[in-house]
């Protein structure tokens, strides 16, 4: 098929050659992206996916459509007590457990079409090497100190027990199944030695006592002034999303910072982990046989996984002048990415590429409750494909409900409405209508519109308003995406497609126009197809399979996101076969899926037990709930008038616009009694739609 595409530098998307290693270049825009490493003792649920990996993937794909050198790194976080505990429950070795869950994570992310440049794991020799090197550098610079404290010890196992290997009676509320780090009943943070009648998780009949053990601690208190200075600078330059460490006014609000950071442990009495390296000196004696604390080495997984991708990993991680680091995570991981690991990098003494922009999310809850693996409640891992809903639709709905400023709720009814009302009736309708017209009326060949190749003129005789609105929306899209406002960026894409629908309707595209004004008809279809080509690039970050289908139907290569709406598919270009991009989902399936994924009933106070990434310790549930309520109230006030619109509101806006156009067309006809009745009926319908839109907007 003939391709006639404007030749211009930067028009097409730069695609790396197979096997090509992506490396930063001096003086260019180099973007390094990470997702919070999912913990390797469970499968991720939809909340985990939207919280870090899917959000990061959307931003990575966007940067590629801007032809920026982009590297997206992730992998499973595999060391620590939680792995040992789960391995014990499943009767596996820690290594076998990690192999099992790493494969499940890879399978899940592949189905969701996540475009990692490398998805690795932390249980590698390079991770050990890099973690040990940082530990030695901290010791060399005087930021490690030895402290002794009481720790639970199992006489029968003949070893110290990590917090999660201990159960007992809570000293505060009397609950008999408190863990060594927290009581789930009263929400208090605990030290394992506080438990009454402590029990070993390996065997509850074992004798448990306390003994003194020595560990190395990082002196966060000594590093705090430099860390705070860096936080304020990076927050301002990188325009972080407000979070639990620093608020929208740039004020430090983390309780640990306000109270003064304390030395934090970097070693543990475990076997599954990075061995503590040998360091000369009396303070470091007795560290043989211990491992690095998972809180210490988890974030080191980012550079170590990069090192497993390329031996030139330091070009990404030690070049703050040319590389910008964007990190995506749920709110529970903020402390370790904004205070703890940056302190480690500062204490290490080398010129690290440090966090530029932090993008966090609140919780995505499920149908009025929480996701729970133990209760089999919600959609976990590969189960999403069991519904038959395509990955693109899942991606669209999850990003459209991304909990950027407050908790959000997954709803099957809303998911189906998003597909039927927005993707099918808005985006899919515009694409299919324009392509079908060209296929049926122009033998699949774009007619000569008389437009010169390149940007359309905002002073165009017929379409000045249309071209100006598209360009304004395109700028809004770029601004939103550059600022990592992904939900707003997606909303803008749908606004552009809605404007395309309105353009076809207002232009009166049909056979009569083709017969009576062939030049204008050629112009309309040419501009419509070029808008579809533009939309293919804009939708790529969110729905890559949808973009691929659009490009097949357009018979065009992947394009970059431009600065202006332009004539790029030229006269004589032959398109492919038009097909529907989306299929309607029966609304009744909401009940079917709601029942299928309901699981066992859980108590109202139960917490989501499938959080697949580390959760920062040290804050009671009561205090966390109070902070959450305050944050939600503030977010509601900020977003009352400016927040992205729901799929339903967007669909209704399109209906209002279309009905308004019907009224205008009727009023333009010669006056008649019958015509007046039609106008009155159409105006009543317009009023009804506007009233319903107002009600939806209030909700």
XYZ file of C-alpha atoms in Angstrom:
699
model
C 0.000 0.000 0.000
C 1.232 3.462 -0.906
C 2.538 5.583 1.966
C 2.739 9.321 1.438
C 3.959 10.909 4.651
C 5.491 14.320 5.153
C 9.262 14.174 5.438
C 10.384 16.180 8.441
C 13.002 15.717 11.143
C 11.474 14.457 14.378
C 8.110 13.628 12.818
C 8.487 9.883 13.390
C 9.177 8.188 16.697
C 12.730 6.976 17.207
C 12.604 3.242 17.959
C 15.753 1.551 19.373
C 17.156 -1.249 17.232
C 16.764 -4.794 18.611
C 19.504 -5.400 21.158
C 20.499 -1.726 21.306
C 21.509 -0.529 24.779
C 19.896 2.742 25.790
C 22.463 5.156 27.224
C 22.279 8.854 28.093
C 23.935 11.474 25.903
C 25.502 14.689 27.115
C 23.454 17.787 26.361
C 20.308 15.802 25.530
C 17.159 15.085 27.517
C 17.854 11.802 29.344
C 15.048 10.375 31.461
C 15.593 7.599 34.033
C 12.379 6.081 35.385
C 11.842 3.597 38.207
C 8.822 1.917 39.782
C 8.839 0.911 43.446
C 10.220 -2.620 43.382
C 7.334 -5.037 44.034
C 8.042 -7.321 46.964
C 8.516 -10.922 45.907
C 6.164 -12.737 48.282
C 2.835 -12.237 46.495
C 1.182 -11.302 43.207
C 0.274 -7.648 42.508
C -3.328 -6.442 42.525
C -4.751 -3.577 40.474
C -3.916 -1.048 43.207
C -0.260 -2.082 43.148
C -0.193 -1.870 39.358
C -1.673 1.626 39.089
C 0.350 2.810 42.099
C 3.733 2.371 40.494
C 4.325 0.144 37.470
C 1.508 1.230 35.127
C 1.925 4.910 36.005
C 5.665 4.713 35.345
C 5.057 2.858 32.089
C 2.699 5.582 30.837
C 5.299 8.245 31.608
C 8.097 6.203 29.997
C 6.068 5.678 26.833
C 5.191 9.385 26.740
C 8.854 10.385 26.888
C 9.616 8.001 24.048
C 6.925 9.701 21.942
C 8.880 12.920 22.551
C 12.045 11.194 21.261
C 13.834 11.534 24.588
C 16.428 8.989 25.662
C 14.408 7.041 28.198
C 15.287 4.089 30.426
C 12.572 2.391 32.486
C 13.880 0.051 35.210
C 12.056 -2.223 37.640
C 12.325 -5.676 39.223
C 11.350 -7.792 42.199
C 12.627 -6.951 45.689
C 13.576 -10.375 46.992
C 15.482 -10.281 50.277
C 14.157 -9.846 53.800
C 12.018 -11.443 56.462
C 8.773 -11.342 54.489
C 10.309 -13.646 51.883
C 11.548 -16.070 54.529
C 8.138 -16.046 56.228
C 6.201 -16.719 53.007
C 8.688 -19.400 51.974
C 8.097 -21.096 55.312
C 4.328 -21.003 54.777
C 4.610 -22.465 51.273
C 7.253 -25.054 52.142
C 9.772 -23.579 49.708
C 13.284 -22.231 49.959
C 13.499 -18.411 49.729
C 15.185 -18.748 46.328
C 12.455 -21.060 45.000
C 9.767 -18.697 46.318
C 11.395 -15.717 44.581
C 11.704 -17.661 41.329
C 7.994 -18.480 41.527
C 6.764 -14.962 42.235
C 9.216 -13.233 39.916
C 7.721 -15.297 37.072
C 4.176 -14.354 38.154
C 5.091 -10.662 38.228
C 6.700 -10.886 34.783
C 3.612 -12.651 33.383
C 1.258 -10.055 34.884
C 3.219 -7.033 33.650
C 3.660 -8.519 30.193
C -0.109 -8.932 29.868
C -0.665 -5.327 30.982
C 1.791 -4.292 28.220
C 4.336 -2.653 30.514
C 7.420 -1.590 28.567
C 10.304 -2.094 31.002
C 13.662 -1.687 29.329
C 14.811 -4.175 31.931
C 12.873 -6.026 34.632
C 15.316 -7.634 37.020
C 15.606 -8.766 40.618
C 17.679 -7.931 43.680
C 19.031 -11.414 44.402
C 21.926 -11.067 41.950
C 25.724 -10.935 42.419
C 25.816 -7.354 41.095
C 23.235 -6.280 43.673
C 25.405 -7.779 46.405
C 28.517 -6.069 45.028
C 26.951 -2.612 44.728
C 25.182 -2.829 48.122
C 28.392 -3.880 49.862
C 30.342 -1.077 48.184
C 27.872 1.520 49.486
C 28.054 -0.005 52.987
C 31.868 0.206 52.957
C 31.744 3.837 51.752
C 29.364 4.771 54.578
C 31.754 3.155 57.060
C 34.715 4.944 55.488
C 32.994 8.321 55.880
C 32.020 7.697 59.490
C 28.270 7.278 58.963
C 27.969 3.797 60.495
C 27.918 3.060 64.223
C 27.588 -0.071 66.316
C 24.660 -0.344 68.736
C 23.550 -3.183 70.966
C 19.946 -3.958 71.831
C 17.705 -6.702 73.134
C 16.210 -8.954 70.482
C 13.986 -12.016 70.580
C 15.891 -15.291 70.397
C 14.513 -18.794 69.729
C 16.380 -21.291 71.857
C 15.166 -24.268 69.798
C 16.061 -22.665 66.445
C 19.261 -21.295 68.023
C 18.930 -17.954 66.257
C 17.685 -14.406 66.679
C 14.195 -13.916 65.327
C 13.318 -11.121 62.954
C 10.150 -9.188 63.790
C 7.916 -11.143 61.424
C 9.040 -14.466 62.898
C 7.581 -13.547 66.286
C 3.963 -13.547 67.458
C 2.545 -12.841 70.875
C 0.143 -10.873 73.029
C -0.020 -7.123 72.400
C 1.037 -5.202 75.549
C -1.406 -2.393 74.667
C -4.714 -4.069 73.728
C -4.209 -7.682 74.739
C -4.734 -9.128 71.262
C -3.118 -12.553 71.141
C -1.953 -12.502 67.515
C 0.192 -9.381 67.388
C 3.276 -9.533 65.158
C 6.737 -8.518 66.205
C 6.507 -5.227 64.339
C 2.833 -4.235 64.705
C -0.510 -5.168 66.247
C -3.192 -5.223 63.545
C -5.992 -4.883 66.103
C -4.984 -1.628 67.802
C -2.603 -0.451 65.067
C 0.321 0.189 67.452
C 3.875 -0.136 66.168
C 5.741 -2.624 68.341
C 9.199 -3.893 69.136
C 9.250 -7.690 69.258
C 10.735 -7.678 72.781
C 7.565 -5.913 74.030
C 5.333 -8.900 73.188
C 3.887 -10.906 76.064
C 4.297 -14.675 75.729
C 6.283 -14.426 72.451
C 6.060 -17.397 70.072
C 8.320 -18.511 67.244
C 6.547 -18.621 63.894
C 8.542 -21.705 62.895
C 7.117 -23.704 65.819
C 4.858 -22.166 68.460
C 6.090 -24.693 71.057
C 9.660 -23.400 70.825
C 11.117 -21.538 73.784
C 11.562 -17.824 73.028
C 13.606 -15.444 75.155
C 15.587 -12.207 74.646
C 19.318 -11.767 74.198
C 21.589 -8.866 73.387
C 22.861 -8.577 69.832
C 24.988 -5.971 68.053
C 24.106 -4.314 64.745
C 25.397 -1.520 62.579
C 23.271 1.606 62.202
C 23.415 4.434 59.676
C 23.695 7.813 61.422
C 20.734 9.516 59.779
C 20.900 12.131 62.537
C 24.303 13.260 61.270
C 23.100 13.337 57.667
C 19.791 15.111 58.367
C 20.885 18.731 57.672
C 22.239 17.795 54.233
C 19.230 15.586 53.507
C 16.769 18.364 54.374
C 18.661 20.811 52.186
C 18.504 18.350 49.295
C 14.766 17.672 49.818
C 13.868 21.362 49.615
C 15.994 21.848 46.494
C 14.813 18.724 44.658
C 11.148 19.292 45.581
C 11.256 22.765 44.066
C 13.226 21.881 40.935
C 11.451 18.591 40.234
C 7.955 19.760 41.223
C 7.217 16.697 43.331
C 3.643 15.732 44.008
C 2.799 16.725 47.627
C 3.285 13.785 49.958
C 3.819 12.700 53.563
C 7.301 14.276 53.681
C 6.709 17.720 52.167
C 3.424 19.498 51.469
C 2.243 21.696 48.605
C 3.783 24.774 50.259
C 7.193 23.120 50.447
C 7.028 22.662 54.226
C 8.610 19.542 55.714
C 5.864 17.664 57.538
C 7.358 14.210 58.148
C 7.167 13.495 61.880
C 10.550 11.770 61.883
C 12.255 14.813 60.395
C 10.481 17.148 62.799
C 11.442 15.032 65.812
C 14.988 14.533 64.523
C 16.141 11.469 62.610
C 17.647 8.647 64.624
C 20.288 6.056 63.695
C 18.613 3.324 61.641
C 19.708 -0.334 61.450
C 21.474 -1.562 58.323
C 22.186 -5.156 59.400
C 20.036 -8.083 60.483
C 20.437 -11.584 61.941
C 19.117 -13.471 58.919
C 20.483 -15.858 56.313
C 18.507 -14.740 53.229
C 20.074 -11.454 52.207
C 23.216 -9.599 51.160
C 26.107 -10.665 53.434
C 27.576 -7.822 55.489
C 31.011 -7.034 53.980
C 34.134 -7.140 56.110
C 35.261 -3.759 57.436
C 38.341 -3.305 59.614
C 37.817 -1.877 63.089
C 36.612 -2.937 66.507
C 33.106 -1.568 65.926
C 32.672 -3.903 62.968
C 33.647 -7.073 64.783
C 30.984 -9.758 65.063
C 29.169 -8.820 61.850
C 30.118 -12.076 60.120
C 27.057 -14.165 59.331
C 24.704 -11.186 59.348
C 23.034 -9.670 56.280
C 22.201 -6.155 55.172
C 18.764 -5.016 56.309
C 16.276 -5.134 53.445
C 15.258 -1.521 54.163
C 18.875 -0.568 53.511
C 19.487 -2.460 50.278
C 16.017 -2.380 48.645
C 16.441 0.990 46.895
C 19.947 -0.024 45.836
C 18.017 -2.410 43.577
C 17.459 0.436 41.117
C 21.141 0.907 40.214
C 21.911 -2.814 40.603
C 19.131 -3.812 38.200
C 20.432 -1.162 35.794
C 23.887 -2.729 36.175
C 22.379 -6.069 35.134
C 21.019 -4.297 32.052
C 24.283 -2.594 31.038
C 27.868 -2.518 32.258
C 27.697 1.241 31.578
C 25.100 1.650 34.361
C 27.119 4.420 36.021
C 26.434 6.666 33.015
C 22.820 6.684 34.219
C 23.381 6.722 37.975
C 26.360 9.082 38.348
C 25.452 11.912 35.987
C 23.096 14.364 37.761
C 23.935 17.053 35.200
C 22.467 15.169 32.220
C 20.044 12.623 33.725
C 16.726 13.293 35.434
C 15.399 10.565 37.719
C 11.608 10.108 37.996
C 10.357 7.665 40.615
C 6.833 6.236 40.905
C 5.355 4.627 44.011
C 2.437 4.337 46.379
C 2.389 6.695 49.342
C 3.746 4.034 51.738
C 7.135 4.152 50.024
C 7.720 7.901 50.203
C 9.965 7.889 53.298
C 12.485 5.480 51.806
C 12.758 7.367 48.505
C 12.843 10.910 49.873
C 14.672 10.588 53.202
C 16.296 7.215 53.757
C 17.892 6.356 50.390
C 18.879 9.957 49.579
C 20.653 10.020 52.971
C 22.472 6.832 51.972
C 23.492 8.388 48.639
C 24.734 11.551 50.360
C 26.672 9.536 52.947
C 28.178 7.337 50.213
C 30.049 10.427 49.003
C 29.802 9.915 45.243
C 28.014 12.240 42.804
C 24.802 10.259 42.444
C 21.922 10.886 40.074
C 19.310 11.604 42.733
C 15.540 11.917 42.649
C 14.311 14.728 40.400
C 10.553 14.140 40.409
C 8.517 12.050 42.826
C 5.116 10.778 41.649
C 2.988 9.138 44.315
C -0.517 7.743 44.501
C -3.016 7.162 47.263
C -4.881 3.842 47.569
C -7.082 2.276 44.927
C -9.797 0.421 46.841
C -12.124 -2.226 45.477
C -15.937 -2.022 45.222
C -16.506 -0.310 48.566
C -13.755 -2.200 50.413
C -10.113 -3.157 50.077
C -8.160 -5.628 47.985
C -7.340 -8.721 50.062
C -5.335 -11.705 48.879
C -6.183 -13.779 51.949
C -9.913 -13.194 51.302
C -9.458 -13.555 47.521
C -11.159 -10.183 47.116
C -10.352 -8.086 44.071
C -8.395 -8.659 40.855
C -4.893 -10.029 41.372
C -2.101 -10.686 38.904
C -2.978 -12.489 35.679
C -6.671 -12.780 36.683
C -7.473 -9.562 34.777
C -7.303 -11.398 31.459
C -9.947 -13.894 32.669
C -12.563 -11.171 32.184
C -11.911 -10.907 28.462
C -11.496 -7.131 28.828
C -8.529 -6.127 26.624
C -5.368 -4.710 28.258
C -5.950 -1.324 26.601
C -9.330 -0.951 28.297
C -7.858 -1.962 31.663
C -5.066 0.563 31.210
C -7.507 3.309 30.220
C -9.808 2.756 33.177
C -7.000 2.452 35.757
C -5.305 5.664 34.605
C -8.646 7.483 34.390
C -9.243 6.614 38.069
C -5.601 7.017 39.159
C -5.691 8.073 42.850
C -3.386 11.064 42.470
C -4.653 13.247 45.335
C -7.047 11.019 47.281
C -8.061 7.372 47.504
C -10.082 6.110 44.540
C -12.519 3.240 44.145
C -12.461 0.521 41.506
C -15.987 -0.162 40.209
C -17.037 -2.717 37.609
C -19.966 -0.527 36.531
C -17.655 2.461 36.019
C -15.139 0.314 34.137
C -17.824 -0.862 31.715
C -19.192 2.695 31.339
C -15.696 3.949 30.514
C -15.455 1.412 27.693
C -18.953 1.927 26.291
C -19.412 5.684 26.739
C -15.917 7.034 26.157
C -13.758 4.565 24.273
C -16.498 3.196 22.033
C -18.826 6.178 21.576
C -16.188 8.913 21.614
C -12.704 7.792 20.610
C -13.645 4.703 18.594
C -16.586 6.368 16.863
C -14.509 9.274 15.567
C -11.719 7.029 14.283
C -14.009 4.509 12.611
C -16.351 7.066 11.041
C -13.561 9.014 9.329
C -11.618 5.949 8.148
C -14.742 4.206 6.820
C -15.719 7.282 4.809
C -12.310 7.388 3.122
C -12.412 3.631 2.472
C -15.908 3.674 0.962
C -15.954 7.008 -0.845
C -12.325 7.562 -1.864
C -11.168 3.993 -2.557
C -9.079 4.106 0.674
C -6.969 6.970 -0.682
C -6.653 10.365 0.970
C -7.951 12.959 -1.529
C -6.161 16.188 -2.414
C -7.308 18.734 0.159
C -5.277 21.613 -1.204
C -3.463 21.879 2.156
C 0.285 22.297 2.074
C 2.353 19.791 4.096
C 3.130 20.994 7.616
C 1.244 22.810 10.385
C -2.293 23.914 9.612
C -2.893 27.653 9.672
C -4.810 28.954 12.722
C -6.263 31.539 10.297
C -7.786 28.905 8.021
C -10.864 30.044 6.099
C -13.104 27.196 7.294
C -11.483 25.560 10.328
C -9.705 28.319 12.247
C -11.560 27.555 15.485
C -11.088 23.807 15.097
C -7.335 24.075 14.424
C -6.832 26.548 17.273
C -8.754 24.363 19.738
C -6.769 21.259 18.770
C -3.477 23.132 19.173
C -4.565 24.474 22.561
C -5.546 20.989 23.693
C -2.272 19.572 22.347
C -0.307 22.090 24.428
C -2.450 21.223 27.450
C -1.650 17.538 26.896
C 2.110 18.140 26.721
C 2.049 20.395 29.785
C 0.093 17.797 31.768
C 2.304 14.904 30.765
C 5.563 16.791 31.366
C 4.250 17.587 34.856
C 3.365 13.859 35.326
C -0.348 14.687 35.567
C -1.250 11.465 33.818
C -4.971 11.409 34.540
C -5.369 14.948 33.230
C -3.283 14.043 30.171
C -5.624 11.154 29.356
C -8.648 13.394 29.852
C -7.164 15.838 27.315
C -6.737 13.075 24.727
C -10.422 12.244 25.038
C -11.290 15.922 24.716
C -9.378 16.046 21.417
C -11.219 13.008 20.054
C -14.520 14.528 21.209
C -13.563 17.677 19.293
C -12.911 15.478 16.255
C -16.412 14.020 16.510
C -17.879 17.501 16.732
C -15.797 18.580 13.710
C -17.219 15.799 11.543
C -20.747 16.598 12.645
C -20.391 20.365 12.218
C -18.809 19.865 8.777
C -21.726 17.724 7.681
C -19.495 14.936 6.392
C -21.645 12.732 4.139
C -22.154 11.793 0.477
C -24.102 14.993 -0.158
C -21.132 17.132 0.893
C -18.878 15.060 -1.349
C -21.208 15.681 -4.315
C -22.022 19.346 -3.721
C -18.643 20.560 -2.416
C -15.944 17.987 -3.246
C -13.072 20.334 -2.324
C -14.445 20.966 1.168
C -15.212 17.277 1.648
C -11.639 16.348 0.713
C -10.380 18.920 3.191
C -12.546 17.597 6.025
C -11.527 13.945 5.604
C -7.857 14.809 5.172
C -7.830 16.868 8.346
C -9.824 14.234 10.211
C -7.347 11.498 9.272
C -4.430 13.676 10.289
C -6.128 14.235 13.634
C -6.416 10.459 14.000
C -2.685 10.187 13.240
C -2.000 12.760 15.943
C -4.278 10.903 18.371
C -2.385 7.674 17.725
C 0.740 9.228 19.268
C -1.174 10.841 22.130
C -2.928 7.593 23.081
C 0.211 5.433 22.817
C 1.358 5.939 26.444
C -2.031 4.880 27.761
C -3.189 2.264 25.244
C -0.316 0.932 23.121
C -2.374 -1.853 21.488
C -4.994 0.696 20.462
C -2.290 2.829 18.868
C -0.964 -0.223 17.012
C -4.443 -0.931 15.615
C -4.833 2.700 14.563
C -1.486 2.700 12.770
C -2.410 -0.504 10.921
C -5.665 1.077 9.766
C -3.876 4.298 8.825
C -1.034 2.361 7.155
C 1.425 4.667 8.897
C 4.566 4.336 11.053
C 4.636 5.357 14.752
C 4.918 9.118 15.045
C 6.288 11.453 17.691
C 4.111 13.920 19.576
C 4.371 17.225 17.688
C 4.076 20.781 18.932
C 1.338 21.653 16.440
C -1.485 19.917 14.552
C -0.231 19.403 11.016
C -0.841 17.873 7.594
C 1.391 14.774 7.703
C -0.611 12.085 5.865
C -0.619 13.580 2.379
C -2.855 13.269 -0.683
C -2.450 9.879 -2.340
C -1.720 8.052 0.924
C -3.539 4.706 0.973
C -5.036 3.611 4.276
C -5.613 0.082 5.561
C -8.888 -1.653 6.364
C -11.048 0.200 8.926
C -12.153 -1.880 11.909
C -13.756 -1.077 15.238
C -11.180 -0.326 17.934
C -13.466 -1.325 20.808
C -16.368 -3.667 21.475
C -19.363 -2.950 23.680
C -19.398 -4.693 27.064
C -22.758 -5.871 28.375
C -23.616 -3.866 31.508
C -24.900 -7.084 33.126
C -21.304 -8.365 33.264
C -20.699 -5.987 36.187
C -22.726 -8.309 38.423
C -20.971 -11.383 37.050
C -17.474 -10.009 37.693
C -18.465 -8.461 41.009
C -19.550 -11.892 42.187
C -16.549 -13.683 40.659
C -13.997 -11.469 42.423
C -15.913 -10.857 45.660
C -14.018 -13.501 47.617
C -14.822 -14.182 51.259
C -16.424 -11.491 53.390
C -13.941 -9.511 55.471
C -14.306 -7.411 58.565
C -14.643 -3.634 58.014
C -11.439 -2.912 59.918
C -9.348 -5.419 57.977
C -6.491 -3.924 56.020
C -5.346 -4.795 52.529
C -2.886 -7.612 53.072
C -1.494 -7.786 49.582
C 0.560 -4.628 49.462
C 3.301 -5.800 47.165
C 5.913 -3.235 48.126
C 7.602 -2.310 51.375
C 5.593 -0.231 53.864
C 7.426 2.257 56.046
C 7.184 1.404 59.764
C 6.768 3.851 62.588
C 3.279 5.355 62.268
C 0.154 4.153 64.078
C -3.017 3.490 62.128
C -4.806 6.191 64.088
C -2.271 8.828 63.107
C -2.136 7.577 59.515
C -5.946 7.712 59.296
C -5.961 11.287 60.604
C -3.319 12.313 58.058
C -5.247 10.598 55.298
C -8.500 12.371 56.221
C -6.769 15.758 56.261
C -5.096 15.069 52.922
C -8.395 14.004 51.354
C -10.123 17.151 52.596
C -7.353 19.367 51.214
C -7.334 17.500 47.917
C -11.102 17.831 47.623
C -10.869 21.594 48.128
C -8.072 21.943 45.571
C -9.693 19.716 42.980
C -13.327 20.770 43.438
C -13.271 22.786 40.232
C -10.023 21.813 38.558
C -9.787 18.025 38.881
C -9.986 15.791 35.813
C -13.544 14.912 34.812
C -14.950 11.418 35.084
C -15.618 9.266 32.024
C -19.362 9.774 32.496
C -19.065 13.559 32.651
C -16.872 13.593 29.556
C -19.398 11.477 27.663
C -22.246 13.771 28.710
C -20.282 16.854 27.628
C -19.974 15.297 24.197
C -23.741 14.652 24.076
C -24.406 18.294 25.020
C -22.028 19.509 22.312
C -23.628 17.270 19.683
C -27.162 18.310 20.663
C -26.128 21.958 20.573
C -24.957 21.436 17.027
C -28.325 19.838 16.143
C -30.104 22.957 17.467
C -27.832 25.238 15.440
C -28.419 23.247 12.251
C -32.220 23.339 12.736
C -32.176 27.090 13.334
C -30.169 27.610 10.140
C -32.952 26.055 8.028
C -35.743 28.127 6.415
C -38.498 28.961 8.917
C -41.610 26.790 9.004
C -44.220 25.708 11.527
C -42.943 22.131 11.457
C -39.362 23.421 11.763
C -40.252 25.474 14.851
C -41.645 22.357 16.513
C -38.441 20.466 15.739
C -36.367 23.322 17.170
C -38.459 23.449 20.346
C -38.115 19.692 20.796
C -34.345 19.826 20.200
C -33.939 22.748 22.639
C -35.861 20.831 25.323
C -33.556 17.867 24.812
C -30.509 20.163 25.066
C -31.822 21.610 28.330
C -32.379 18.120 29.701
C -28.850 17.059 28.832
C -27.381 20.210 30.393
C -29.359 19.639 33.597
C -28.121 16.050 33.836
C -24.565 17.198 33.116
C -24.793 19.716 35.943
C -25.966 16.986 38.323
C -23.162 14.653 37.235
C -20.588 17.419 37.708
C -21.821 18.021 41.268
C -21.395 14.327 42.043
